[in-house]
Tab-separated table of C-alpha atoms in Angstrom:
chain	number	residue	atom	x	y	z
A	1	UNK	CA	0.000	0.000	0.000
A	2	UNK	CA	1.238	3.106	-0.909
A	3	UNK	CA	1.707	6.575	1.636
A	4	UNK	CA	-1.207	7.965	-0.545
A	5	UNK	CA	-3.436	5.503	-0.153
A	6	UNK	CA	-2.701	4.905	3.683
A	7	UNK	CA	-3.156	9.034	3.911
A	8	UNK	CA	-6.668	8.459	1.858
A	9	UNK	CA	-7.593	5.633	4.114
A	10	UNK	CA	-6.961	7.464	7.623
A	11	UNK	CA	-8.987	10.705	6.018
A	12	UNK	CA	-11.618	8.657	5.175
A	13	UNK	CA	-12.115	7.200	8.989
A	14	UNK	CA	-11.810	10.364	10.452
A	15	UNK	CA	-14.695	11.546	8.003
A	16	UNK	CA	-16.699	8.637	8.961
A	17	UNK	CA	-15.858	9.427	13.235
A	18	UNK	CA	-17.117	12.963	11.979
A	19	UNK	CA	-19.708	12.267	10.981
A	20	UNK	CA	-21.274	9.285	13.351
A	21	UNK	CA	-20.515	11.472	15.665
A	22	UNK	CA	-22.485	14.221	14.223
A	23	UNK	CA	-25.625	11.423	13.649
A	24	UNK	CA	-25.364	10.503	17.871
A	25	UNK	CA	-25.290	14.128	18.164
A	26	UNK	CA	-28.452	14.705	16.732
A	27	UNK	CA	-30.283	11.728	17.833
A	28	UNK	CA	-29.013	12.885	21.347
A	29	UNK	CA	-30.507	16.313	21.046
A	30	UNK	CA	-33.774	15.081	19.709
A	31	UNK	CA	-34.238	12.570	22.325
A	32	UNK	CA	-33.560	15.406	24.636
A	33	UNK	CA	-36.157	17.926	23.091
A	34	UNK	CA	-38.680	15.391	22.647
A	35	UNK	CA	-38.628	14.642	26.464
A	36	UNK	CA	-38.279	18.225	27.450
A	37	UNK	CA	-41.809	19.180	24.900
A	38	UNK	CA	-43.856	15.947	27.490
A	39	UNK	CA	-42.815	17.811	30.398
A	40	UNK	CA	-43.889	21.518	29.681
A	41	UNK	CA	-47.007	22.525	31.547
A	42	UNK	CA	-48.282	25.546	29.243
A	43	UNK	CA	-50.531	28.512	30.861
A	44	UNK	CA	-53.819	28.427	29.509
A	45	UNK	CA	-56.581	30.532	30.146
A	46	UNK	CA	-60.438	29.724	29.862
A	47	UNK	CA	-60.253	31.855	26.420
A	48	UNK	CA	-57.470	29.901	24.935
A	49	UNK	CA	-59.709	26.738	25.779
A	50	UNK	CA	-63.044	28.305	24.041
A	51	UNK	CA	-60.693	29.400	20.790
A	52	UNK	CA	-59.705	26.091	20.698
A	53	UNK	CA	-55.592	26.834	21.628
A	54	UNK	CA	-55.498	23.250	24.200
A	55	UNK	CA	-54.760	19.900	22.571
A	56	UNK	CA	-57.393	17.207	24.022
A	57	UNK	CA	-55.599	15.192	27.264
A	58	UNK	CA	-52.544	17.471	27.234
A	59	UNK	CA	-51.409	18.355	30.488
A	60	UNK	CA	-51.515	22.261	30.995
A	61	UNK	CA	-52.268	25.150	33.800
A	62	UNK	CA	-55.613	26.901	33.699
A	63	UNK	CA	-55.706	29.900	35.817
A	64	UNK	CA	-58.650	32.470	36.291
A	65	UNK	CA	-61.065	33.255	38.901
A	66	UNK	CA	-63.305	30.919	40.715
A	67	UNK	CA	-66.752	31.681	39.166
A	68	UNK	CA	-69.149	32.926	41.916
A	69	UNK	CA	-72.350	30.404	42.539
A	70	UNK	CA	-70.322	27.495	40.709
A	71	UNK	CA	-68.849	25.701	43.751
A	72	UNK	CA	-70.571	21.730	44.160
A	73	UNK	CA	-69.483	18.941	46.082
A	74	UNK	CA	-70.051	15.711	44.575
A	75	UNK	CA	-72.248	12.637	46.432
A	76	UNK	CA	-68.717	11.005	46.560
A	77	UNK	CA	-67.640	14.222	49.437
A	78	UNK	CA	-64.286	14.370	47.903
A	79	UNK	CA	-64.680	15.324	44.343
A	80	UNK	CA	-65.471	18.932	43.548
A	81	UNK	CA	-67.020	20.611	40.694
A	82	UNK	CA	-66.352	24.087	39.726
A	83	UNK	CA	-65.934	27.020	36.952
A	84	UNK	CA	-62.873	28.866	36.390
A	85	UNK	CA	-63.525	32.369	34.659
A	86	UNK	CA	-61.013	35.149	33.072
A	87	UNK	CA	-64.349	37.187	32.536
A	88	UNK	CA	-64.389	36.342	28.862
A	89	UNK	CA	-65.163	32.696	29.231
A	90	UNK	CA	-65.819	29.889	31.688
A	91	UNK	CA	-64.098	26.044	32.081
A	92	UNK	CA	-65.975	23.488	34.322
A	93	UNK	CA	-62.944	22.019	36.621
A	94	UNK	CA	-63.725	19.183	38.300
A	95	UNK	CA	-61.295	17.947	41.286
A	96	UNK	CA	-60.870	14.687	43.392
A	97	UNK	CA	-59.208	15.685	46.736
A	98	UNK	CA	-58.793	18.325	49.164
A	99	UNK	CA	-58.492	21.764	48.150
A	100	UNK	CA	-56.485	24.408	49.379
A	101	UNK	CA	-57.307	26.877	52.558
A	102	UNK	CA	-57.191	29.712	50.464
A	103	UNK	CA	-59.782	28.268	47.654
A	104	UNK	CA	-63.101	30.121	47.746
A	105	UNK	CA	-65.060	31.471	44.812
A	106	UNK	CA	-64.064	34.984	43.419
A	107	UNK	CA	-60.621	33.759	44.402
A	108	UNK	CA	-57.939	33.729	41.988
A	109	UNK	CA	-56.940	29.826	40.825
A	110	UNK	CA	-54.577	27.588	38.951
A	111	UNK	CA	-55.103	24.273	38.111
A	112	UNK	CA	-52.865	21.423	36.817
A	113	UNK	CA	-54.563	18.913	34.937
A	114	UNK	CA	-56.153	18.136	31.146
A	115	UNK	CA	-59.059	18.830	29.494
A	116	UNK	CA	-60.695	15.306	28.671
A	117	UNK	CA	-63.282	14.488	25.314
A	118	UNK	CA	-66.790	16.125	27.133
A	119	UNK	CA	-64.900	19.840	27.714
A	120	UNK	CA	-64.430	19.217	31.599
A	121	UNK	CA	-61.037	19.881	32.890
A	122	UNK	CA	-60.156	17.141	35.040
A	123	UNK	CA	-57.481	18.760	37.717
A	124	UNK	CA	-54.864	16.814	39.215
A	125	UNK	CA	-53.529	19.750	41.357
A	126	UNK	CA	-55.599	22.362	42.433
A	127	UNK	CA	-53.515	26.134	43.900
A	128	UNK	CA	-55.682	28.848	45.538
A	129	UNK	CA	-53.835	32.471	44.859
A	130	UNK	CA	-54.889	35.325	47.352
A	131	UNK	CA	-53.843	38.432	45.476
A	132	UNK	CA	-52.645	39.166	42.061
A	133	UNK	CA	-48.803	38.897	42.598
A	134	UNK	CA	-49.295	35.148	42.570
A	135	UNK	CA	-51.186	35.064	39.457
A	136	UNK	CA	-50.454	35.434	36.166
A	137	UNK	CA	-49.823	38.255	34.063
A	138	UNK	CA	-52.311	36.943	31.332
A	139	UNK	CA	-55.324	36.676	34.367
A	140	UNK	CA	-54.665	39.732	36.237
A	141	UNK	CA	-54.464	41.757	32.792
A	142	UNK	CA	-57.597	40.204	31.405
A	143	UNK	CA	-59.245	41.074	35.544
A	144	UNK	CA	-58.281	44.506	34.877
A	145	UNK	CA	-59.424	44.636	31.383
A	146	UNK	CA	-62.628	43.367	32.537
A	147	UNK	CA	-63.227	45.889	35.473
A	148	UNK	CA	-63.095	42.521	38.220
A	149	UNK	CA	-59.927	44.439	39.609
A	150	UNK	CA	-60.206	45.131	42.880
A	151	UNK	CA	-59.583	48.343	44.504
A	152	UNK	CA	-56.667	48.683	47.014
A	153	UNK	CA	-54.915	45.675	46.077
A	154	UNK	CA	-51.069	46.006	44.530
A	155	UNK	CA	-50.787	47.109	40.630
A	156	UNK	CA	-50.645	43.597	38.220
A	157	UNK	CA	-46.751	42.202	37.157
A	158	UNK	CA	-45.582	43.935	34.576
């Protein structure tokens, strides 16, 4: 074998390292984003819902108000049935379990869950928020938008 040839030879098997390299790589940073895209818990509002913005069974967080007069216990005593309002629009929530201290209705909530086939978001996680620094921007714009904005309390996140 000539020194060419030999030269040719090593080239070509650091091309080939290269490039498997490159292919693990990418395969690596797909795995990577597809796992990261399961795990994202997206803000929703009851809007988004009604405009049809929320994939069926996806997990996400709705957050609005607790809609006065919509608060029902279920015959089971732990499952709870209520509607979630940004003032626009309304979401039926329905949750198995104990809810929070803070949890009344006009009160500011997010819930973690999906919304299931019938349009009822079934909650896995249910977080009462007293005042708007603990809610999001989208919500407390869309309160003060609508007027709900209470007097006296601290301005919305900017």
């Amino acid at each position: 074998m000539s020194l060419t040839s030999r030269a040719k030879t090593a080239k070509r098997r650091r091309l080939w390292a290269v490039v498997a390299g490159l292919a693990g790589l990418g395969v690596a940073t797909a795995l990577i984003l597809t796992a990261f895209s399961d795990n994202l818990v997206f803000f929703r509002t009851p809007s988004d819902i009604a405009a049809g913005k929320v994939e069926l069974e996806r997990r996400f967080r709705l957050g609005g108000l607790v809609e006065n007069g919509s608060l029902q216990r279920q015959s089971d005593g732990t499952t709870m049935l209520f509607r979630v309002t940004d003032t626009a629009q309304s979401v039926t929530v329905t949750y198995n379990g104990v809810l929070p201290d803070l949890f009344r209705e006009g009160q500011g909530v997010v819930a973690e869950g999906s919304l299931n086939r019938q349009g009822l978001f079934v909650a896995r996680e249910v977080l009462a928020k007293h005042d708007e620094n603990y809610m999001p921007k989208e919500v407390a714009e869309a309160l003060k938008a609508s007027g709900q904005w209470k007097p006296g309390t601290s301005p919305a996140p900017k």
